[in-house]
PDB file of C-alpha atoms in Angstrom:
ATOM      1  CA  MET A   1      49.256 -86.935 -25.703  1.00  0.00           C
ATOM      2  CA  GLY A   2      45.626 -87.968 -25.312  1.00  0.00           C
ATOM      3  CA  ARG A   3      43.639 -89.884 -27.845  1.00  0.00           C
ATOM      4  CA  ARG A   4      42.497 -87.690 -30.717  1.00  0.00           C
ATOM      5  CA  ARG A   5      38.912 -87.731 -31.855  1.00  0.00           C
ATOM      6  CA  GLY A   6      36.594 -85.898 -34.208  1.00  0.00           C
ATOM      7  CA  GLN A   7      37.999 -82.904 -36.055  1.00  0.00           C
ATOM      8  CA  ALA A   8      41.475 -83.195 -34.522  1.00  0.00           C
ATOM      9  CA  LEU A   9      41.819 -86.795 -35.690  1.00  0.00           C
ATOM     10  CA  GLU A  10      40.410 -86.031 -39.125  1.00  0.00           C
ATOM     11  CA  ALA A  11      42.799 -83.081 -39.537  1.00  0.00           C
ATOM     12  CA  ALA A  12      45.770 -85.251 -38.552  1.00  0.00           C
ATOM     13  CA  ILE A  13      44.751 -87.936 -41.047  1.00  0.00           C
ATOM     14  CA  LEU A  14      44.204 -85.492 -43.908  1.00  0.00           C
ATOM     15  CA  ASP A  15      47.482 -83.709 -43.185  1.00  0.00           C
ATOM     16  CA  ALA A  16      49.245 -87.085 -43.176  1.00  0.00           C
ATOM     17  CA  ALA A  17      47.563 -87.999 -46.469  1.00  0.00           C
ATOM     18  CA  TRP A  18      48.711 -84.723 -48.029  1.00  0.00           C
ATOM     19  CA  GLU A  19      52.273 -85.263 -46.798  1.00  0.00           C
ATOM     20  CA  GLU A  20      52.301 -88.818 -48.172  1.00  0.00           C
ATOM     21  CA  LEU A  21      50.875 -87.614 -51.479  1.00  0.00           C
ATOM     22  CA  SER A  22      53.467 -84.826 -51.685  1.00  0.00           C
ATOM     23  CA  GLU A  23      56.362 -87.150 -50.936  1.00  0.00           C
ATOM     24  CA  ARG A  24      55.295 -90.290 -52.778  1.00  0.00           C
ATOM     25  CA  GLY A  25      52.664 -89.354 -55.354  1.00  0.00           C
ATOM     26  CA  TYR A  26      49.297 -91.024 -55.690  1.00  0.00           C
ATOM     27  CA  ALA A  27      50.578 -94.317 -57.108  1.00  0.00           C
ATOM     28  CA  HIS A  28      52.806 -95.019 -54.086  1.00  0.00           C
ATOM     29  CA  LEU A  29      50.544 -93.641 -51.366  1.00  0.00           C
ATOM     30  CA  THR A  30      48.849 -96.356 -49.315  1.00  0.00           C
ATOM     31  CA  VAL A  31      46.181 -96.246 -46.646  1.00  0.00           C
ATOM     32  CA  ASP A  32      48.722 -98.058 -44.428  1.00  0.00           C
ATOM     33  CA  SER A  33      51.328 -95.329 -44.886  1.00  0.00           C
ATOM     34  CA  VAL A  34      48.787 -92.598 -44.125  1.00  0.00           C
ATOM     35  CA  ALA A  35      47.572 -94.414 -40.995  1.00  0.00           C
ATOM     36  CA  ARG A  36      51.148 -94.864 -39.758  1.00  0.00           C
ATOM     37  CA  ARG A  37      52.020 -91.215 -40.383  1.00  0.00           C
ATOM     38  CA  ALA A  38      48.824 -90.052 -38.657  1.00  0.00           C
ATOM     39  CA  GLY A  39      49.443 -92.363 -35.692  1.00  0.00           C
ATOM     40  CA  THR A  40      46.196 -94.263 -36.119  1.00  0.00           C
ATOM     41  CA  SER A  41      44.897 -97.471 -37.717  1.00  0.00           C
ATOM     42  CA  LYS A  42      43.529 -98.400 -41.139  1.00  0.00           C
ATOM     43  CA  PRO A  43      40.039 -99.155 -39.784  1.00  0.00           C
ATOM     44  CA  VAL A  44      39.845 -95.572 -38.454  1.00  0.00           C
ATOM     45  CA  LEU A  45      40.555 -94.277 -41.973  1.00  0.00           C
ATOM     46  CA  TYR A  46      38.127 -96.676 -43.638  1.00  0.00           C
ATOM     47  CA  ARG A  47      35.335 -95.565 -41.282  1.00  0.00           C
ATOM     48  CA  ARG A  48      35.671 -92.075 -42.725  1.00  0.00           C
ATOM     49  CA  TRP A  49      36.698 -92.712 -46.362  1.00  0.00           C
ATOM     50  CA  ALA A  50      35.678 -95.720 -48.440  1.00  0.00           C
ATOM     51  CA  ASP A  51      38.975 -96.001 -50.271  1.00  0.00           C
ATOM     52  CA  LYS A  52      42.284 -94.372 -51.152  1.00  0.00           C
ATOM     53  CA  GLN A  53      40.660 -92.188 -53.826  1.00  0.00           C
ATOM     54  CA  LYS A  54      38.173 -90.661 -51.390  1.00  0.00           C
ATOM     55  CA  LEU A  55      40.910 -90.115 -48.799  1.00  0.00           C
ATOM     56  CA  VAL A  56      43.125 -88.323 -51.319  1.00  0.00           C
ATOM     57  CA  GLU A  57      40.204 -86.221 -52.561  1.00  0.00           C
ATOM     58  CA  ALA A  58      39.475 -85.106 -48.999  1.00  0.00           C
ATOM     59  CA  ALA A  59      43.156 -84.300 -48.374  1.00  0.00           C
ATOM     60  CA  VAL A  60      43.418 -82.260 -51.576  1.00  0.00           C
ATOM     61  CA  VAL A  61      40.199 -80.364 -50.820  1.00  0.00           C
ATOM     62  CA  ARG A  62      41.481 -79.594 -47.291  1.00  0.00           C
ATOM     63  CA  ARG A  63      44.800 -78.312 -48.665  1.00  0.00           C
ATOM     64  CA  ASN A  64      42.969 -76.228 -51.264  1.00  0.00           C
ATOM     65  CA  ASP A  65      40.632 -74.734 -48.654  1.00  0.00           C
ATOM     66  CA  ALA A  66      43.622 -73.630 -46.584  1.00  0.00           C
ATOM     67  CA  GLN A  67      44.846 -71.572 -49.539  1.00  0.00           C
ATOM     68  CA  VAL A  68      41.593 -69.961 -50.686  1.00  0.00           C
ATOM     69  CA  ALA A  69      41.626 -66.181 -50.535  1.00  0.00           C
ATOM     70  CA  PRO A  70      38.613 -63.950 -51.147  1.00  0.00           C
ATOM     71  CA  PRO A  71      38.497 -62.285 -54.568  1.00  0.00           C
ATOM     72  CA  ALA A  72      39.782 -58.728 -54.813  1.00  0.00           C
ATOM     73  CA  ASP A  73      37.223 -55.936 -54.545  1.00  0.00           C
ATOM     74  CA  THR A  74      38.800 -52.885 -56.173  1.00  0.00           C
ATOM     75  CA  GLY A  75      35.555 -51.306 -57.347  1.00  0.00           C
ATOM     76  CA  SER A  76      35.964 -52.243 -61.009  1.00  0.00           C
ATOM     77  CA  LEU A  77      35.783 -55.438 -63.033  1.00  0.00           C
ATOM     78  CA  ARG A  78      39.189 -54.804 -64.596  1.00  0.00           C
ATOM     79  CA  GLY A  79      40.804 -54.096 -61.244  1.00  0.00           C
ATOM     80  CA  ASP A  80      39.163 -57.090 -59.576  1.00  0.00           C
ATOM     81  CA  LEU A  81      40.280 -59.446 -62.336  1.00  0.00           C
ATOM     82  CA  ILE A  82      43.856 -58.196 -62.523  1.00  0.00           C
ATOM     83  CA  ALA A  83      44.290 -58.283 -58.734  1.00  0.00           C
ATOM     84  CA  THR A  84      42.638 -61.703 -58.371  1.00  0.00           C
ATOM     85  CA  LEU A  85      44.456 -63.283 -61.330  1.00  0.00           C
ATOM     86  CA  THR A  86      47.764 -61.927 -60.010  1.00  0.00           C
ATOM     87  CA  GLU A  87      47.088 -63.372 -56.558  1.00  0.00           C
ATOM     88  CA  LEU A  88      46.044 -66.706 -58.042  1.00  0.00           C
ATOM     89  CA  SER A  89      49.107 -66.816 -60.266  1.00  0.00           C
ATOM     90  CA  GLU A  90      51.458 -66.218 -57.368  1.00  0.00           C
ATOM     91  CA  THR A  91      49.809 -68.451 -54.774  1.00  0.00           C
ATOM     92  CA  ARG A  92      47.638 -71.030 -56.533  1.00  0.00           C
ATOM     93  CA  GLY A  93      49.755 -71.596 -59.635  1.00  0.00           C
ATOM     94  CA  PRO A  94      52.425 -73.604 -57.832  1.00  0.00           C
ATOM     95  CA  PHE A  95      49.723 -75.597 -56.002  1.00  0.00           C
ATOM     96  CA  LEU A  96      47.943 -76.507 -59.250  1.00  0.00           C
ATOM     97  CA  THR A  97      51.211 -77.440 -60.927  1.00  0.00           C
ATOM     98  CA  GLN A  98      52.113 -79.649 -57.967  1.00  0.00           C
ATOM     99  CA  LEU A  99      48.671 -81.272 -58.080  1.00  0.00           C
ATOM    100  CA  SER A 100      48.922 -82.027 -61.773  1.00  0.00           C
ATOM    101  CA  LEU A 101      52.145 -83.941 -61.161  1.00  0.00           C
ATOM    102  CA  LEU A 102      51.020 -85.711 -57.996  1.00  0.00           C
ATOM    103  CA  LEU A 103      47.612 -86.775 -59.274  1.00  0.00           C
ATOM    104  CA  VAL A 104      48.385 -88.165 -62.739  1.00  0.00           C
ATOM    105  CA  ASP A 105      47.736 -91.708 -61.524  1.00  0.00           C
ATOM    106  CA  TYR A 106      44.671 -90.604 -59.551  1.00  0.00           C
ATOM    107  CA  PHE A 107      43.072 -89.071 -62.657  1.00  0.00           C
ATOM    108  CA  ALA A 108      43.722 -92.270 -64.623  1.00  0.00           C
ATOM    109  CA  GLU A 109      42.443 -94.586 -61.877  1.00  0.00           C
ATOM    110  CA  ALA A 110      39.406 -92.483 -60.994  1.00  0.00           C
ATOM    111  CA  GLU A 111      38.683 -91.640 -64.637  1.00  0.00           C
ATOM    112  CA  SER A 112      38.427 -88.068 -63.420  1.00  0.00           C
ATOM    113  CA  SER A 113      39.755 -84.657 -64.432  1.00  0.00           C
ATOM    114  CA  PHE A 114      40.781 -81.289 -63.036  1.00  0.00           C
ATOM    115  CA  ALA A 115      37.292 -80.010 -63.864  1.00  0.00           C
ATOM    116  CA  GLU A 116      35.749 -82.611 -61.561  1.00  0.00           C
ATOM    117  CA  LEU A 117      38.341 -81.857 -58.893  1.00  0.00           C
ATOM    118  CA  ARG A 118      37.474 -78.151 -59.170  1.00  0.00           C
ATOM    119  CA  GLU A 119      33.834 -79.045 -58.501  1.00  0.00           C
ATOM    120  CA  MET A 120      34.967 -80.689 -55.254  1.00  0.00           C
ATOM    121  CA  PHE A 121      36.862 -77.493 -54.366  1.00  0.00           C
ATOM    122  CA  VAL A 122      33.835 -75.286 -54.946  1.00  0.00           C
ATOM    123  CA  ALA A 123      31.325 -77.801 -53.483  1.00  0.00           C
ATOM    124  CA  GLY A 124      28.197 -75.705 -53.288  1.00  0.00           C
ATOM    125  CA  ARG A 125      29.796 -72.405 -52.353  1.00  0.00           C
ATOM    126  CA  ARG A 126      30.042 -69.364 -54.568  1.00  0.00           C
ATOM    127  CA  SER A 127      33.410 -69.157 -56.289  1.00  0.00           C
ATOM    128  CA  GLY A 128      35.511 -66.008 -56.304  1.00  0.00           C
ATOM    129  CA  ARG A 129      34.961 -65.817 -60.050  1.00  0.00           C
ATOM    130  CA  ASP A 130      31.187 -65.795 -59.565  1.00  0.00           C
ATOM    131  CA  GLU A 131      31.475 -63.069 -56.938  1.00  0.00           C
ATOM    132  CA  ILE A 132      33.569 -60.869 -59.252  1.00  0.00           C
ATOM    133  CA  MET A 133      31.078 -61.325 -62.088  1.00  0.00           C
ATOM    134  CA  ARG A 134      28.069 -60.652 -59.829  1.00  0.00           C
ATOM    135  CA  ARG A 135      29.550 -57.368 -58.600  1.00  0.00           C
ATOM    136  CA  ALA A 136      30.416 -56.297 -62.167  1.00  0.00           C
ATOM    137  CA  ILE A 137      26.858 -57.002 -63.329  1.00  0.00           C
ATOM    138  CA  GLU A 138      25.484 -54.957 -60.410  1.00  0.00           C
ATOM    139  CA  ARG A 139      27.798 -52.059 -61.353  1.00  0.00           C
ATOM    140  CA  GLY A 140      26.624 -52.284 -64.977  1.00  0.00           C
ATOM    141  CA  GLU A 141      30.069 -53.208 -66.311  1.00  0.00           C
ATOM    142  CA  ILE A 142      28.974 -56.488 -67.910  1.00  0.00           C
ATOM    143  CA  ASP A 143      26.143 -57.343 -70.245  1.00  0.00           C
ATOM    144  CA  PRO A 144      24.668 -60.405 -68.474  1.00  0.00           C
ATOM    145  CA  ALA A 145      23.413 -61.751 -71.817  1.00  0.00           C
ATOM    146  CA  LYS A 146      27.027 -62.030 -72.989  1.00  0.00           C
ATOM    147  CA  LEU A 147      28.295 -63.745 -69.826  1.00  0.00           C
ATOM    148  CA  THR A 148      28.004 -67.464 -70.503  1.00  0.00           C
ATOM    149  CA  PRO A 149      29.617 -69.888 -68.036  1.00  0.00           C
ATOM    150  CA  ARG A 150      32.472 -70.553 -70.488  1.00  0.00           C
ATOM    151  CA  ILE A 151      33.163 -66.844 -71.000  1.00  0.00           C
ATOM    152  CA  ALA A 152      33.032 -66.217 -67.236  1.00  0.00           C
ATOM    153  CA  SER A 153      35.679 -68.889 -66.713  1.00  0.00           C
ATOM    154  CA  LEU A 154      37.833 -67.758 -69.647  1.00  0.00           C
ATOM    155  CA  PRO A 155      40.305 -65.483 -67.817  1.00  0.00           C
ATOM    156  CA  PHE A 156      40.834 -68.120 -65.130  1.00  0.00           C
ATOM    157  CA  ASP A 157      41.186 -70.921 -67.675  1.00  0.00           C
ATOM    158  CA  LEU A 158      43.736 -68.893 -69.650  1.00  0.00           C
ATOM    159  CA  LEU A 159      45.671 -68.189 -66.459  1.00  0.00           C
ATOM    160  CA  ARG A 160      45.697 -71.894 -65.566  1.00  0.00           C
ATOM    161  CA  GLY A 161      46.811 -72.814 -69.069  1.00  0.00           C
ATOM    162  CA  GLU A 162      49.637 -70.285 -68.996  1.00  0.00           C
ATOM    163  CA  THR A 163      50.724 -71.498 -65.556  1.00  0.00           C
ATOM    164  CA  MET A 164      50.738 -75.122 -66.657  1.00  0.00           C
ATOM    165  CA  MET A 165      52.717 -74.324 -69.811  1.00  0.00           C
ATOM    166  CA  THR A 166      55.374 -72.159 -68.153  1.00  0.00           C
ATOM    167  CA  LEU A 167      55.455 -73.702 -64.649  1.00  0.00           C
ATOM    168  CA  ARG A 168      55.923 -70.236 -63.182  1.00  0.00           C
ATOM    169  CA  PRO A 169      53.815 -67.249 -62.142  1.00  0.00           C
ATOM    170  CA  VAL A 170      52.193 -65.444 -65.067  1.00  0.00           C
ATOM    171  CA  ALA A 171      53.775 -62.108 -66.013  1.00  0.00           C
ATOM    172  CA  PRO A 172      51.707 -58.978 -65.254  1.00  0.00           C
ATOM    173  CA  GLU A 173      51.583 -58.005 -68.937  1.00  0.00           C
ATOM    174  CA  VAL A 174      50.119 -61.413 -69.820  1.00  0.00           C
ATOM    175  CA  ILE A 175      47.445 -61.009 -67.134  1.00  0.00           C
ATOM    176  CA  GLU A 176      46.605 -57.558 -68.494  1.00  0.00           C
ATOM    177  CA  GLU A 177      46.388 -58.963 -72.024  1.00  0.00           C
ATOM    178  CA  ILE A 178      44.029 -61.717 -70.848  1.00  0.00           C
ATOM    179  CA  VAL A 179      41.776 -59.138 -69.181  1.00  0.00           C
ATOM    180  CA  ASP A 180      41.986 -56.189 -71.588  1.00  0.00           C
ATOM    181  CA  THR A 181      42.378 -57.835 -74.987  1.00  0.00           C
ATOM    182  CA  ILE A 182      40.496 -61.089 -74.598  1.00  0.00           C
ATOM    183  CA  PHE A 183      37.942 -60.994 -71.779  1.00  0.00           C
ATOM    184  CA  LEU A 184      36.605 -57.438 -71.450  1.00  0.00           C
ATOM    185  CA  PRO A 185      35.712 -57.033 -75.157  1.00  0.00           C
ATOM    186  CA  LEU A 186      33.582 -60.169 -74.899  1.00  0.00           C
ATOM    187  CA  VAL A 187      31.437 -58.991 -71.980  1.00  0.00           C
ATOM    188  CA  ARG A 188      31.188 -55.214 -72.041  1.00  0.00           C
ATOM    189  CA  ARG A 189      27.884 -53.557 -72.815  1.00  0.00           C
TER     190      ARG A 189
END
């Protein structure tokens, strides 16, 4: 195998960092262990990431990006939310639960939170949530004056909370309750 460079090397390092994080957790992950697993040296890692925190952040963002799916487009706000929340519950719920367990020590050391990690995930691109809300406003389903950032995030926050409390995918009737009983009455014209 030839010497890896550029994107191939970076991908190998970030995959190794994710594997180390998954197996050992943040507290026991070392730059040495990632370099060994990736088949490279510590200086190569330090040229790209200043420290263990930055390396782990990059690995988590890469893993997240591999799982991002576009938001549903069913033609209605209700349909888009139910389909997207269901997809997120089934695919992203286990990922977020795993992250919460793996990154406890990271959050303490970095004095960071899931909200800040989410900002790294979004990093300047439009989120699926924003796309759903934009389409609903264009269709006249939402009163834009009622759609504050907190209200826009409410169905997704409730889904995350339910996932974290139950450690399993959210039941369809709970998703429908979040959409029909809590969210839609807050934003409809």
